[in-house]
Structures are given as C-alpha cells and as structure tokens.
PDB file of C-alpha atoms and ligand atoms in Angstrom:
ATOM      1  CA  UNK A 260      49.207 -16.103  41.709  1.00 70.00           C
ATOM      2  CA  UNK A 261      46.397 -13.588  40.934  1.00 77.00           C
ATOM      3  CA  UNK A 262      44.625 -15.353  37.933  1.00 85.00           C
ATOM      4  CA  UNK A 263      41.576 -13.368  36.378  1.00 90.00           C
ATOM      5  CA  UNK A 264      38.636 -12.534  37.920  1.00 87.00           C
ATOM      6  CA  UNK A 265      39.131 -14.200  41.099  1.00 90.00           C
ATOM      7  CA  UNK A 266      39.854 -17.120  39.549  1.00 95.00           C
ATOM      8  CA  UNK A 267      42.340 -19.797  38.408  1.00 97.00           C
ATOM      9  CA  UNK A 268      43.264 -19.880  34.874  1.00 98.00           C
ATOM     10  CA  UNK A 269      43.834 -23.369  33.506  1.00 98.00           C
ATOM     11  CA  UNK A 270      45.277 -24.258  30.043  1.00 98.00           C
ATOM     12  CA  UNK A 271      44.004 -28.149  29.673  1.00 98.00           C
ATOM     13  CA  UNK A 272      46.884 -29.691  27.047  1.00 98.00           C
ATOM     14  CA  UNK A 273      50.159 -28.327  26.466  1.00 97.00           C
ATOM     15  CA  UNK A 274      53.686 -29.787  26.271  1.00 96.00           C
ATOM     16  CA  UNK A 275      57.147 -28.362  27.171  1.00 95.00           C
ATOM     17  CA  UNK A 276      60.698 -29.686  26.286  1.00 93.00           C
ATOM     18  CA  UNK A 277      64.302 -29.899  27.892  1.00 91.00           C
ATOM     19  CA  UNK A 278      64.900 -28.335  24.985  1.00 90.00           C
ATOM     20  CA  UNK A 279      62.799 -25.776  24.008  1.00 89.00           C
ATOM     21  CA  UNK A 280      61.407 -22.525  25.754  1.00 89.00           C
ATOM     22  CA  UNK A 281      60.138 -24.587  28.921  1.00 90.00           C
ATOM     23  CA  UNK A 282      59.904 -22.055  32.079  1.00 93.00           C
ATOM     24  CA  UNK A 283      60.271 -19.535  29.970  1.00 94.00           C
ATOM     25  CA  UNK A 284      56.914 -20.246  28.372  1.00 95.00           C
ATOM     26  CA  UNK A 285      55.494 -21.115  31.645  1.00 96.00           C
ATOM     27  CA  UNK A 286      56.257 -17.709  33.127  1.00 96.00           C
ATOM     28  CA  UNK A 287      55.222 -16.585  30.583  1.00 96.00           C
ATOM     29  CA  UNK A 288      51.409 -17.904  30.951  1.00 97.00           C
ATOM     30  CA  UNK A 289      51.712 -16.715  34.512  1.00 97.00           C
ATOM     31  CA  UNK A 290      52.631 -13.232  33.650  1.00 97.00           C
ATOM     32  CA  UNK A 291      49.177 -13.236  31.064  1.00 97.00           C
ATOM     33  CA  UNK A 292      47.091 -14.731  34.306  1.00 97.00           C
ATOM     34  CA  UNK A 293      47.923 -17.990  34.156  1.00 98.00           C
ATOM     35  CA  UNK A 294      47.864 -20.186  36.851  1.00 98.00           C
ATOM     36  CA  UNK A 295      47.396 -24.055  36.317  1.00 98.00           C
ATOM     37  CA  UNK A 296      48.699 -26.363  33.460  1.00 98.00           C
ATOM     38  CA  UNK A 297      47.878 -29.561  32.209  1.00 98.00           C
ATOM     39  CA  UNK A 298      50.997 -30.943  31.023  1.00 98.00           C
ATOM     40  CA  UNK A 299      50.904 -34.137  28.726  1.00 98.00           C
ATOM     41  CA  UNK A 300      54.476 -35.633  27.626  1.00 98.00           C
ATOM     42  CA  UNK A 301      56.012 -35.847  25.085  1.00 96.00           C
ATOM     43  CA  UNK A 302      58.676 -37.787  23.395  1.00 95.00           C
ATOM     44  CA  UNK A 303      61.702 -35.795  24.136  1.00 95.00           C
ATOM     45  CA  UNK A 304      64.833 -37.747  22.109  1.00 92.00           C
ATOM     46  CA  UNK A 305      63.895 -37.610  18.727  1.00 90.00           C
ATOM     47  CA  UNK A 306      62.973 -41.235  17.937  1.00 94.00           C
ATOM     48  CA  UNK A 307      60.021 -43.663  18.928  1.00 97.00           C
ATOM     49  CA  UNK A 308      60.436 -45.243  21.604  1.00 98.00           C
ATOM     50  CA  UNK A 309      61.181 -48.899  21.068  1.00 97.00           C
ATOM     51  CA  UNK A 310      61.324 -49.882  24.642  1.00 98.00           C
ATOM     52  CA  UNK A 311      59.642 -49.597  27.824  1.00 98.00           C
ATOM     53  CA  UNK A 312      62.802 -48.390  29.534  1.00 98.00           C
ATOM     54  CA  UNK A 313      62.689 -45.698  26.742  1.00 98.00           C
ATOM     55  CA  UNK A 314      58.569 -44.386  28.145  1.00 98.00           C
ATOM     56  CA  UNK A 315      60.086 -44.769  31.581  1.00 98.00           C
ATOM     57  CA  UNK A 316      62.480 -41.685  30.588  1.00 98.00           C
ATOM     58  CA  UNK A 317      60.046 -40.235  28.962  1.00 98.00           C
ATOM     59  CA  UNK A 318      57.832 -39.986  32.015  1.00 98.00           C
ATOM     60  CA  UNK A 319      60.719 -39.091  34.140  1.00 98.00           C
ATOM     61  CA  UNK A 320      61.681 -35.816  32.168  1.00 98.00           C
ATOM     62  CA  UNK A 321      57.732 -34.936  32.231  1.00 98.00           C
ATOM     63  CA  UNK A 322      57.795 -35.095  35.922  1.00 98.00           C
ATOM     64  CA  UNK A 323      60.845 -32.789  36.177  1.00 98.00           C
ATOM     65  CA  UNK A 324      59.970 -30.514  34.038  1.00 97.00           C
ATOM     66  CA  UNK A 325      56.664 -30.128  36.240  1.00 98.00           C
ATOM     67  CA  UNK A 326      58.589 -29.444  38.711  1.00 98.00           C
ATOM     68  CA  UNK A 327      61.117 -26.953  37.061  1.00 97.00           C
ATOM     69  CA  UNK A 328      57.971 -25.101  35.881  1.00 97.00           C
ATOM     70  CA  UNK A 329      56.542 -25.067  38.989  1.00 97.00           C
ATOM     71  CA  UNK A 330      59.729 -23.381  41.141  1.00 96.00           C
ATOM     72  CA  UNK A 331      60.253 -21.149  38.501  1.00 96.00           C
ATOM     73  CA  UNK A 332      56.717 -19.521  38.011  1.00 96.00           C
ATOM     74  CA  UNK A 333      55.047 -20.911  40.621  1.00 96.00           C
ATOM     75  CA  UNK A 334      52.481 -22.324  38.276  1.00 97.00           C
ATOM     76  CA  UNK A 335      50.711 -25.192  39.085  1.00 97.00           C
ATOM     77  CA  UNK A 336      51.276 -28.206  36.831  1.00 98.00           C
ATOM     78  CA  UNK A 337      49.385 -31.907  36.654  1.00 98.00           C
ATOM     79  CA  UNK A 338      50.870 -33.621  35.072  1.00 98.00           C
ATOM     80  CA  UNK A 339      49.262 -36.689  31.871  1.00 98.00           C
ATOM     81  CA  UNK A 340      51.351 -39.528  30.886  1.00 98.00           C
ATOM     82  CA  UNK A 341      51.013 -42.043  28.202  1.00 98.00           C
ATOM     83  CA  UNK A 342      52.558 -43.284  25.219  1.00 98.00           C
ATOM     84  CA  UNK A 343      51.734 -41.216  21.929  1.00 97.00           C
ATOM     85  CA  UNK A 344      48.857 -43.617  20.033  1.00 97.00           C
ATOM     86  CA  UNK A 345      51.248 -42.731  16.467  1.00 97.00           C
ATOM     87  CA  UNK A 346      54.157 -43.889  17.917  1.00 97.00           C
ATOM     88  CA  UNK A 347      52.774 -47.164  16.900  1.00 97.00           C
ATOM     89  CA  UNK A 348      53.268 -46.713  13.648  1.00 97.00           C
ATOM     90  CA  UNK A 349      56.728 -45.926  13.955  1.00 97.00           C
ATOM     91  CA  UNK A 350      57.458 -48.805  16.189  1.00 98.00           C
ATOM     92  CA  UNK A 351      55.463 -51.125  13.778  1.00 97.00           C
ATOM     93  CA  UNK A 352      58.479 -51.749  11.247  1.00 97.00           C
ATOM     94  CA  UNK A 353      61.073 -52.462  13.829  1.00 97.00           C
ATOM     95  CA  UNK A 354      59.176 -54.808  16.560  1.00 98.00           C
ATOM     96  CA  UNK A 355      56.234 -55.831  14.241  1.00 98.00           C
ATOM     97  CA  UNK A 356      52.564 -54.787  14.576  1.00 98.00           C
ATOM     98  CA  UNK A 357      52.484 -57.294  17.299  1.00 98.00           C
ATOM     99  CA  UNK A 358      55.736 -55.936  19.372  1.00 98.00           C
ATOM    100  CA  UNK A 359      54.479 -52.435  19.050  1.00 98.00           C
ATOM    101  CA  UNK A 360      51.311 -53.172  20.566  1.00 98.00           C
ATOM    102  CA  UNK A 361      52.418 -55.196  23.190  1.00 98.00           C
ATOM    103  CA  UNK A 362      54.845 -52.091  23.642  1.00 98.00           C
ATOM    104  CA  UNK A 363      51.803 -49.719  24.278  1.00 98.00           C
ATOM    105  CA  UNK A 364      50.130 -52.099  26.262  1.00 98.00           C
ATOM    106  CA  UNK A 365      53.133 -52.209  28.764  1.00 98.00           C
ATOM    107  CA  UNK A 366      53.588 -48.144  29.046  1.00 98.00           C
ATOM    108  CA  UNK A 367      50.146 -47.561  29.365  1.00 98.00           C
ATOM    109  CA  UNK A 368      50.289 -50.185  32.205  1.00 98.00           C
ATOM    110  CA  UNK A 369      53.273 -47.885  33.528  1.00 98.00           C
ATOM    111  CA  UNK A 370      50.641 -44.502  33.005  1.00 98.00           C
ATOM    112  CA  UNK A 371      48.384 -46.100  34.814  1.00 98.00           C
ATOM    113  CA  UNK A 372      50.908 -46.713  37.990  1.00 98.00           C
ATOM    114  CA  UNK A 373      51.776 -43.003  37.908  1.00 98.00           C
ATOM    115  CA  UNK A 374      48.282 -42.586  38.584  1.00 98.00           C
ATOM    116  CA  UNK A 375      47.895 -44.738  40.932  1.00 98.00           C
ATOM    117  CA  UNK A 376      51.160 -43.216  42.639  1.00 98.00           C
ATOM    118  CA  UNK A 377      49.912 -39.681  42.226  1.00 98.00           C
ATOM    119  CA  UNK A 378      52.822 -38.969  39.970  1.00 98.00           C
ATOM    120  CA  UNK A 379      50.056 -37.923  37.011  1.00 98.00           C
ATOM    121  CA  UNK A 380      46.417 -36.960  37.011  1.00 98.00           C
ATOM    122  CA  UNK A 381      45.254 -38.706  33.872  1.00 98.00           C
ATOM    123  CA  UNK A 382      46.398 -40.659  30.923  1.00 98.00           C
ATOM    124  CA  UNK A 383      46.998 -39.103  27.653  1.00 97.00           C
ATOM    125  CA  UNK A 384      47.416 -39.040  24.594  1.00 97.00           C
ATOM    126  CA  UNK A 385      45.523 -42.238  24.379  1.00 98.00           C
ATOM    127  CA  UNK A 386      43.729 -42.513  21.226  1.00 98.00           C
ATOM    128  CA  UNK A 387      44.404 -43.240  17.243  1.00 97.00           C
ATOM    129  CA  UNK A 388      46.331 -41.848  14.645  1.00 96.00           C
ATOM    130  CA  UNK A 389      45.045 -38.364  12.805  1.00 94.00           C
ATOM    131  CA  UNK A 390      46.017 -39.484   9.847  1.00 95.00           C
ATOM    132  CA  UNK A 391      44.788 -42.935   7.608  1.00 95.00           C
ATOM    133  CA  UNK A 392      47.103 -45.680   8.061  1.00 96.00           C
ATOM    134  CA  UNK A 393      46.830 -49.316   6.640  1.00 96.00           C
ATOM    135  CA  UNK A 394      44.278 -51.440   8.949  1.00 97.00           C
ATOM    136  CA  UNK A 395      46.826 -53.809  10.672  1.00 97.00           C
ATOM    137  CA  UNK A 396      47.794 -50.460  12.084  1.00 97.00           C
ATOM    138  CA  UNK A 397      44.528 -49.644  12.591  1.00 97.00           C
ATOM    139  CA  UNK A 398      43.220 -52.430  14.129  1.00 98.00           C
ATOM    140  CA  UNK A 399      46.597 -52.473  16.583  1.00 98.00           C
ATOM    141  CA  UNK A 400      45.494 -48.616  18.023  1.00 98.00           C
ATOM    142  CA  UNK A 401      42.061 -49.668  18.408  1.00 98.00           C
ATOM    143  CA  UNK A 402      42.913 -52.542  20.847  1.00 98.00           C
ATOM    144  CA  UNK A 403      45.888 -50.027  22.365  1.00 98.00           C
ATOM    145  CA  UNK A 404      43.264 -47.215  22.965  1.00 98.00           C
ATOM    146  CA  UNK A 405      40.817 -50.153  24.288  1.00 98.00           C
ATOM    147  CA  UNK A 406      43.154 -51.080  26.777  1.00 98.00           C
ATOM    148  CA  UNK A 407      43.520 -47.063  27.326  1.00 98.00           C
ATOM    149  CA  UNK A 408      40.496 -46.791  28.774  1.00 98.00           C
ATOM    150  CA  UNK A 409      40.329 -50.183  30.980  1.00 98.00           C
ATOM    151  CA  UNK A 410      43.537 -48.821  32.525  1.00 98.00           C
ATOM    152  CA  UNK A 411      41.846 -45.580  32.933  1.00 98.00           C
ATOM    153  CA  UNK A 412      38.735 -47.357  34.432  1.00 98.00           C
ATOM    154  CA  UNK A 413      40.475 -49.405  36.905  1.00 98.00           C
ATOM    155  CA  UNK A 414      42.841 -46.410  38.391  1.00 98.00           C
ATOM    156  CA  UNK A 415      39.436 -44.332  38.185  1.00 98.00           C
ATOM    157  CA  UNK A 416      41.200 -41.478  36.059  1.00 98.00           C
ATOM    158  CA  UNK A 417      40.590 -39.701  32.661  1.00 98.00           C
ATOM    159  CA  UNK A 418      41.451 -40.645  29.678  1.00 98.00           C
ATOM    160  CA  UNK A 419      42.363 -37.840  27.485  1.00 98.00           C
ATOM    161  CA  UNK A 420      42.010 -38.642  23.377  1.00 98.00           C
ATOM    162  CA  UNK A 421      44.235 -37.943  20.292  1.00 97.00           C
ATOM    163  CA  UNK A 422      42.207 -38.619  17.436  1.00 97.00           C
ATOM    164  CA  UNK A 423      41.003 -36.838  14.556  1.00 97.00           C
ATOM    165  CA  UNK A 424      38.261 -34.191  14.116  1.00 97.00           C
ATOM    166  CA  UNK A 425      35.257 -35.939  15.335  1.00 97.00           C
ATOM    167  CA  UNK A 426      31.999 -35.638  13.760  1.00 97.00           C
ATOM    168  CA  UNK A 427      28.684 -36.028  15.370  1.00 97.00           C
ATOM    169  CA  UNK A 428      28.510 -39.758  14.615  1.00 97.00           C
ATOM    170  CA  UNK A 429      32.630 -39.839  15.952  1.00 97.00           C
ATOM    171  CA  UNK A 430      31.642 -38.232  19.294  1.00 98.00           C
ATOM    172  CA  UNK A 431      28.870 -40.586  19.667  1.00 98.00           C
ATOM    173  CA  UNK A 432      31.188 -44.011  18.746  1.00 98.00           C
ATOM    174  CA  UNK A 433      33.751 -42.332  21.415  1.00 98.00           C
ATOM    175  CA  UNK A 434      31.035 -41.902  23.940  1.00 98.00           C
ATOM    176  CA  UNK A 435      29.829 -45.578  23.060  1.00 98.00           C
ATOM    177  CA  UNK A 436      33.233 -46.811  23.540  1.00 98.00           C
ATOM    178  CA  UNK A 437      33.699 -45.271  26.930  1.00 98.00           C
ATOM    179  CA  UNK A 438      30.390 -46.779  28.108  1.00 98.00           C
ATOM    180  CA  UNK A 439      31.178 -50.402  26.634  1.00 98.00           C
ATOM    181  CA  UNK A 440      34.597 -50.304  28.790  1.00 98.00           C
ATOM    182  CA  UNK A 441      32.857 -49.206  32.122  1.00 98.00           C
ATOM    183  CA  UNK A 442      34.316 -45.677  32.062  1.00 98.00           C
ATOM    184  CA  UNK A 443      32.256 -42.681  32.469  1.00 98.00           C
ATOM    185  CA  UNK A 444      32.010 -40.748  29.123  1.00 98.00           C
ATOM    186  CA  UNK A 445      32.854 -37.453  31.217  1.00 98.00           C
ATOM    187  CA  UNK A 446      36.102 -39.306  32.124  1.00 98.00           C
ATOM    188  CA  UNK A 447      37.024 -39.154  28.465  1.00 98.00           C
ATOM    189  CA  UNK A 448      38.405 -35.889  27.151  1.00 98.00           C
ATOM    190  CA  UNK A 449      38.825 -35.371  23.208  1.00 98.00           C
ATOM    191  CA  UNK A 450      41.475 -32.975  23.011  1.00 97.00           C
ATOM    192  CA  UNK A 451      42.403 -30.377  20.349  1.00 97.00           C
ATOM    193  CA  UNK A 452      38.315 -30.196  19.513  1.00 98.00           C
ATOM    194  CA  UNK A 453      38.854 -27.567  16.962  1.00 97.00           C
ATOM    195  CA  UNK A 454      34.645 -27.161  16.461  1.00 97.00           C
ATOM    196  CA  UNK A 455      32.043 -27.129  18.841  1.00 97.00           C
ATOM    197  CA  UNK A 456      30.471 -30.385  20.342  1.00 97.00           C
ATOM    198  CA  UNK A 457      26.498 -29.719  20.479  1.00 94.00           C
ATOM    199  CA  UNK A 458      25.645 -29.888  23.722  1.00 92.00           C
ATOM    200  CA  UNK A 459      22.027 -31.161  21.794  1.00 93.00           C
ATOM    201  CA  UNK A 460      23.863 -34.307  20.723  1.00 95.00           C
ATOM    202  CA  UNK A 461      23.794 -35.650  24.332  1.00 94.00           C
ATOM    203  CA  UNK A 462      26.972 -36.573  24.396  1.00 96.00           C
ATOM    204  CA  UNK A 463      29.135 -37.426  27.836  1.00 97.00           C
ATOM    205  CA  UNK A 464      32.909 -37.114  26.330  1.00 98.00           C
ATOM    206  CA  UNK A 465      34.010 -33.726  27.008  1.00 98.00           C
ATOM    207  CA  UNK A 466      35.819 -31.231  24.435  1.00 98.00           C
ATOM    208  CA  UNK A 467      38.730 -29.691  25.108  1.00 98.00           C
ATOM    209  CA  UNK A 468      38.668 -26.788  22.839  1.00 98.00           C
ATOM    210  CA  UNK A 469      41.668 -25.163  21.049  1.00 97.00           C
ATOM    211  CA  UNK A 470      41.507 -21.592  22.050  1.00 97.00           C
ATOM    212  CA  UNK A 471      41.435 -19.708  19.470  1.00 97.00           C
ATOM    213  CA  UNK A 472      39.018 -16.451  19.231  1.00 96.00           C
ATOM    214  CA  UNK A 473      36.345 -17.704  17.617  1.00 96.00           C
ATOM    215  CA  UNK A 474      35.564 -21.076  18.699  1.00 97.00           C
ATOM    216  CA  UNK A 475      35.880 -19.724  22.233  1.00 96.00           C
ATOM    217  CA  UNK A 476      33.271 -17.003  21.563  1.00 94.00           C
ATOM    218  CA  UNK A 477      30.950 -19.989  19.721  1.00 95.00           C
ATOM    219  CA  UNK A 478      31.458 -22.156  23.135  1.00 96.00           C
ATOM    220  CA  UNK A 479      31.870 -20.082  25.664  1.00 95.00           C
ATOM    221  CA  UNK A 480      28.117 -20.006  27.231  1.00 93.00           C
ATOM    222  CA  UNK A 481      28.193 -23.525  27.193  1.00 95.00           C
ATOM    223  CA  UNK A 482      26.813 -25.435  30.542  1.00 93.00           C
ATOM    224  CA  UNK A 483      30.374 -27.775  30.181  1.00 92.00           C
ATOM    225  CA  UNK A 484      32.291 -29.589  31.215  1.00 97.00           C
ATOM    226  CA  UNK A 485      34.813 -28.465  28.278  1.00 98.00           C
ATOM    227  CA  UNK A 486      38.176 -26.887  28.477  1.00 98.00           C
ATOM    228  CA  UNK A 487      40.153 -24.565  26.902  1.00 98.00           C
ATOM    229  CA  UNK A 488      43.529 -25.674  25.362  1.00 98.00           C
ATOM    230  CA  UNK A 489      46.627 -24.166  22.978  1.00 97.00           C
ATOM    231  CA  UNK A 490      48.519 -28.082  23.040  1.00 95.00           C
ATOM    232  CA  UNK A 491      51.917 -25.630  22.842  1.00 94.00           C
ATOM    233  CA  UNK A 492      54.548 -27.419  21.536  1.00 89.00           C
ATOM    234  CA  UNK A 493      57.678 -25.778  22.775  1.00 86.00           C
ATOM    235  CA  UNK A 494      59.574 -26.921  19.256  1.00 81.00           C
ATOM    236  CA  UNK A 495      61.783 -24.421  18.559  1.00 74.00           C
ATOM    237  CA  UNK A 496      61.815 -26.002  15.077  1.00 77.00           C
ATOM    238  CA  UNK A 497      57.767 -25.283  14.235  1.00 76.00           C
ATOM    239  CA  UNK A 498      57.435 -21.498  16.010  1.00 68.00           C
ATOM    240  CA  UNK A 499      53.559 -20.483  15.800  1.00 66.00           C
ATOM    241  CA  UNK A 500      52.657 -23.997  15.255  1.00 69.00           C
ATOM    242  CA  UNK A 501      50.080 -24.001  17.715  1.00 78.00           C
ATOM    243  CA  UNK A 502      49.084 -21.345  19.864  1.00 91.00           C
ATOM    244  CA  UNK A 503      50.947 -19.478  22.567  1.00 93.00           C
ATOM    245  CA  UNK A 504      51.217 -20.546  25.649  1.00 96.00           C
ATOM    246  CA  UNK A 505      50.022 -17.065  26.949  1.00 96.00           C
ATOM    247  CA  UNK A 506      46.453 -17.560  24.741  1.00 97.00           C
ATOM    248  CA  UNK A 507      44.359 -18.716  27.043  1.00 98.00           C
ATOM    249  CA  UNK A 508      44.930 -16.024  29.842  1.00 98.00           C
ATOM    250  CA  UNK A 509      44.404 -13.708  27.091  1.00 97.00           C
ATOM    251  CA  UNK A 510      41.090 -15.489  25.815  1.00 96.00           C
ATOM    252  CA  UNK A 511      40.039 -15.475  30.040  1.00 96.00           C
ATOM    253  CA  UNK A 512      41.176 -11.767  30.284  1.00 96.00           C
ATOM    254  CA  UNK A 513      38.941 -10.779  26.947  1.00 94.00           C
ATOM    255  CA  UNK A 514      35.752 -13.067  28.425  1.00 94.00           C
ATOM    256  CA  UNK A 515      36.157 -11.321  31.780  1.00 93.00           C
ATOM    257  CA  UNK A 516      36.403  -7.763  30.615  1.00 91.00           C
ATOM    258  CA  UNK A 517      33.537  -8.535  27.784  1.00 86.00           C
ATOM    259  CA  UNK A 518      30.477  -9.578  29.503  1.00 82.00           C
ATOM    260  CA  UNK A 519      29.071  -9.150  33.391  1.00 82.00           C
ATOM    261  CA  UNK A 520      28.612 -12.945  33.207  1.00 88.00           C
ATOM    262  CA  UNK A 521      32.472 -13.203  32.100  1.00 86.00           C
ATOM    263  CA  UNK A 522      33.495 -14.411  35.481  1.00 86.00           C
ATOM    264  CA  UNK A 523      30.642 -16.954  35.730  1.00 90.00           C
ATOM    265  CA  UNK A 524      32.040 -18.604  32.094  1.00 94.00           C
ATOM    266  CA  UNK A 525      35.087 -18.664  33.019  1.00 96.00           C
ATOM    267  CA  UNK A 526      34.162 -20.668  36.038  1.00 96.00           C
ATOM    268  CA  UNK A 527      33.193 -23.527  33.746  1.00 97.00           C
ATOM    269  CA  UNK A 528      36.330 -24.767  32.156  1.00 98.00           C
ATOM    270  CA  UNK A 529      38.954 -23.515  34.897  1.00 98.00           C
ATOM    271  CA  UNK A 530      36.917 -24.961  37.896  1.00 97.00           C
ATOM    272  CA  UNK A 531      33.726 -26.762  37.511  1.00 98.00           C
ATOM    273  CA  UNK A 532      34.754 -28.891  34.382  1.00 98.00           C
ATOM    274  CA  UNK A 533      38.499 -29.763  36.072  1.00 98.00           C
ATOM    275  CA  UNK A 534      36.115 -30.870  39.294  1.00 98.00           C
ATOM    276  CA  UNK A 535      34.072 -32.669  37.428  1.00 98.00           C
ATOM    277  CA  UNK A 536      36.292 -34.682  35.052  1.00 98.00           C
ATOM    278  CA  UNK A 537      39.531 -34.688  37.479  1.00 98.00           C
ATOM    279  CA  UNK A 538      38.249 -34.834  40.955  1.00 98.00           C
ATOM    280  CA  UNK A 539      40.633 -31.456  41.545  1.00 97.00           C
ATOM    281  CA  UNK A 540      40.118 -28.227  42.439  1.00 96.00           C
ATOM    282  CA  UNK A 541      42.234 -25.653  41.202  1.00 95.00           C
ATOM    283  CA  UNK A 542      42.928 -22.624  43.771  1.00 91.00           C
ATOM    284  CA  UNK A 543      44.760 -19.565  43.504  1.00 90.00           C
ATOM    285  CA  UNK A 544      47.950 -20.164  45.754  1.00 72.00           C
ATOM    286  CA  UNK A 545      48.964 -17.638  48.083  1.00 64.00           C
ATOM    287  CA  UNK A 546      53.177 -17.337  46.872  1.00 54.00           C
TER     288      UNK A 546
HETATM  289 ZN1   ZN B 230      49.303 -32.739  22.612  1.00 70.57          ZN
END
C-alpha cells in the first residue's frame, strides 16, 4: 500500500454491491493511491426491507464484502451500518407509519451492537429524507434520526447524516440536535456536503465533502475535521452517477503535486479528521 505522499488515502462514504463492480472498483482505488474506505451499506435485494431479519442480511453482505475487498486489494475497509432514513417511506404503506418506525428503531438498535462488537465503526445513513414527504413521514424520521444519535451516544460512535443540502441555519439545527442528545457535534458527519461549511459559522458537525474539483480546491486549506467522499454506487444500472471510485486518489495525487503544503492538506481529511471523529488511525500497511 503506497498511498500519496507518505500518506493514507481515505475515501469517507462509498457503497459496493454483490452485484455490481465490487473489488473491481476497490482495486481500482488502490491502483489510483487508494488505501482506506469507508464503506456504508446498502440495501442489496431490491426492496425495503420490511423486517429486521431483512437489515440483519443486509449487514451481513456489508461485512463480507469488506472483507472480499480487503483480500482482494488489500485495501482497508470500516465498515457503517444502519438502516437507510428513506426506507421509511417505503415501509410506511405496508407496516404503517408506526410499524416502520418501530422497524428503524430496532435496526438501528442492531447498528449500534455492531459497534459495540467492532463489526462497524459508525452508524450511517442516519438522517431524513432528501426529498419533501408528507409530515407523518416527517415527523416518523425525526424521532428515527433522534434515536440515531442516542444509539450513537451510548456506543460512543459517529453518526454519519443523509439529509439534504444544509444551509447555514440547517448546519446549525444539526449541530443543536447533536448537543441536545449528548453527542459531540464532531461525532456527527453530514455526508455528501456538496458546498462548503464556513468554518466562520462555528459549527461542530463535520462535512464530508463530495470530491469533485472544485469544491475540493474551495475546501482544501481548511483547519477540518472534513472528509473527502465520491458515495460510489456500484449500480451498474446508473454508470457515472456519482463519482468514481478512483476520484479521490486522483483529487490527493493533484493536491500533492500542486502545492509544497499539498502533503500537509492532505493530512487533514485522511488522518487528523478520521482521528478526530473515529478514534482511528489510518496507516499505510506493509503487504
Ligand atoms: Zn451513501
């Protein structure tokens, strides 16, 4: 594992499928510099889960795939468990607003053993739908993504956030939100931050920024923690739907070339902010 500049090169959210490219992609990230990923599940069988059993699988087939990733490339992978926040809104007409709640309560209660076993690093995606839905709904992903961040709180791990674009007034509910539960704001991750969080705002959530050119340039001197992120979908079906799985050892390799300071960026969202927010240190394993 050589990684860029001397160091690890960490993409924070992407997911992989049974189905899709899976190693494939992983190798390759590595072959780009790559060297740690962040991989949040996924549902994998083409319906919402209506079950707990169903989650249970779920989490299984993240866990292998970690694996599977990791003998193949020998890419590191940490793995983030949790059941989507929008499934609820699929589950809603079958087991009731009610059901489907008490349905995200339970797997998040499962996420939050995986932690506690070591078998994941972090919930996620915890969080609300992108998109509006009718307030019943609503209301229902509010008190999921509450209970999101008590789990979070009492296994001491991240939280990391589906939601929509967040304004400045958004960031600083989230941030509230964190505090009112008793979990450290730099515990909660917003993922797929597609514009830069001013650092003037005061904020403690952390952005984890999609990486594409010209955010990263905007963000890039940044004091952090933030991370860099493509959330690859491996869907064979939606090719160039999100970025590559190879983008973010690319962004690295252009920081690292660009500036005599490149190495001491990059430092930020592939070390310092993963130490900070995780408790984890990513090294470059000798292979
Ligand atoms: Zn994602």
């Amino acid at each position: 594992m050589v990684g860029i500049a001397g160091l690890p090169v960490v993409d924070h959210h992407c997911h992989l499928s049974p189905t899709g490219e899976g190693t494939r992609a992983a190798v390759r990230f590595r072959d780009a510099g790559g060297t740690h990923l962040f991989l949040a599940t996924q549902n994998y069988e083409g319906k919402v889960p209506v079950d707990l059993d169903a989650y249970r699988r779920q989490f299984e087939t993240t866990e292998r795939l970690a694996r599977e990733v990791h003998e193949a490339s020998g890419v590191v992978v940490y793995v983030v468990v949790a059941p989507y926040p929008v499934d609820l809104v699929g589950a809603a007409p079958g087991l009731g607003v009610d059901g489907a709640l008490e349905l995200q309560t339970k797997a998040l209660d499962l996420a939050g053993r995986w932690v506690r076993e070591r078998r994941a690093v972090a919930l996620g995606e915890v969080g609300w739908p992108h998109f509006p839905v009718p307030p019943e709904i609503g209301e229902a992903a509010h008190r999921a993504f509450r209970h999101a961040l008590e789990v979070a709180r009492d296994v001491g791990c991240p939280a990391v956030v589906h939601s929509p674009d967040l304004d400045a007034e958004g960031w600083r509910r989230l941030d509230e939100e964190a505090k009112t539960v008793g979990l450290p704001p730099h515990r909660v991750v917003k993922h797929y931050a597609r514009a830069r969080l001013d650092p003037a705002l005061g904020v403690g959530v952390v952005p984890s920024y999609v990486a594409r050119r010209e955010l990263v340039r905007v963000v890039v001197a940044d004091p952090g923690p933030w991370f860099l992120e493509t959330d690859y979908l491996d869907d064979p079906a939606r090719p160039g739907a999100v970025l590559d799985l190879a983008t973010v050892p690319r962004r690295a390799a252009a920081i690292a070339r660009g500036s005599p300071s490149g190495a001491e960026r990059l430092a930020v969202p592939f070390v310092r902010s993963v130490e900070q927010v995780y408790g984890l240190t990513p090294e470059l394993e000798e292979r």
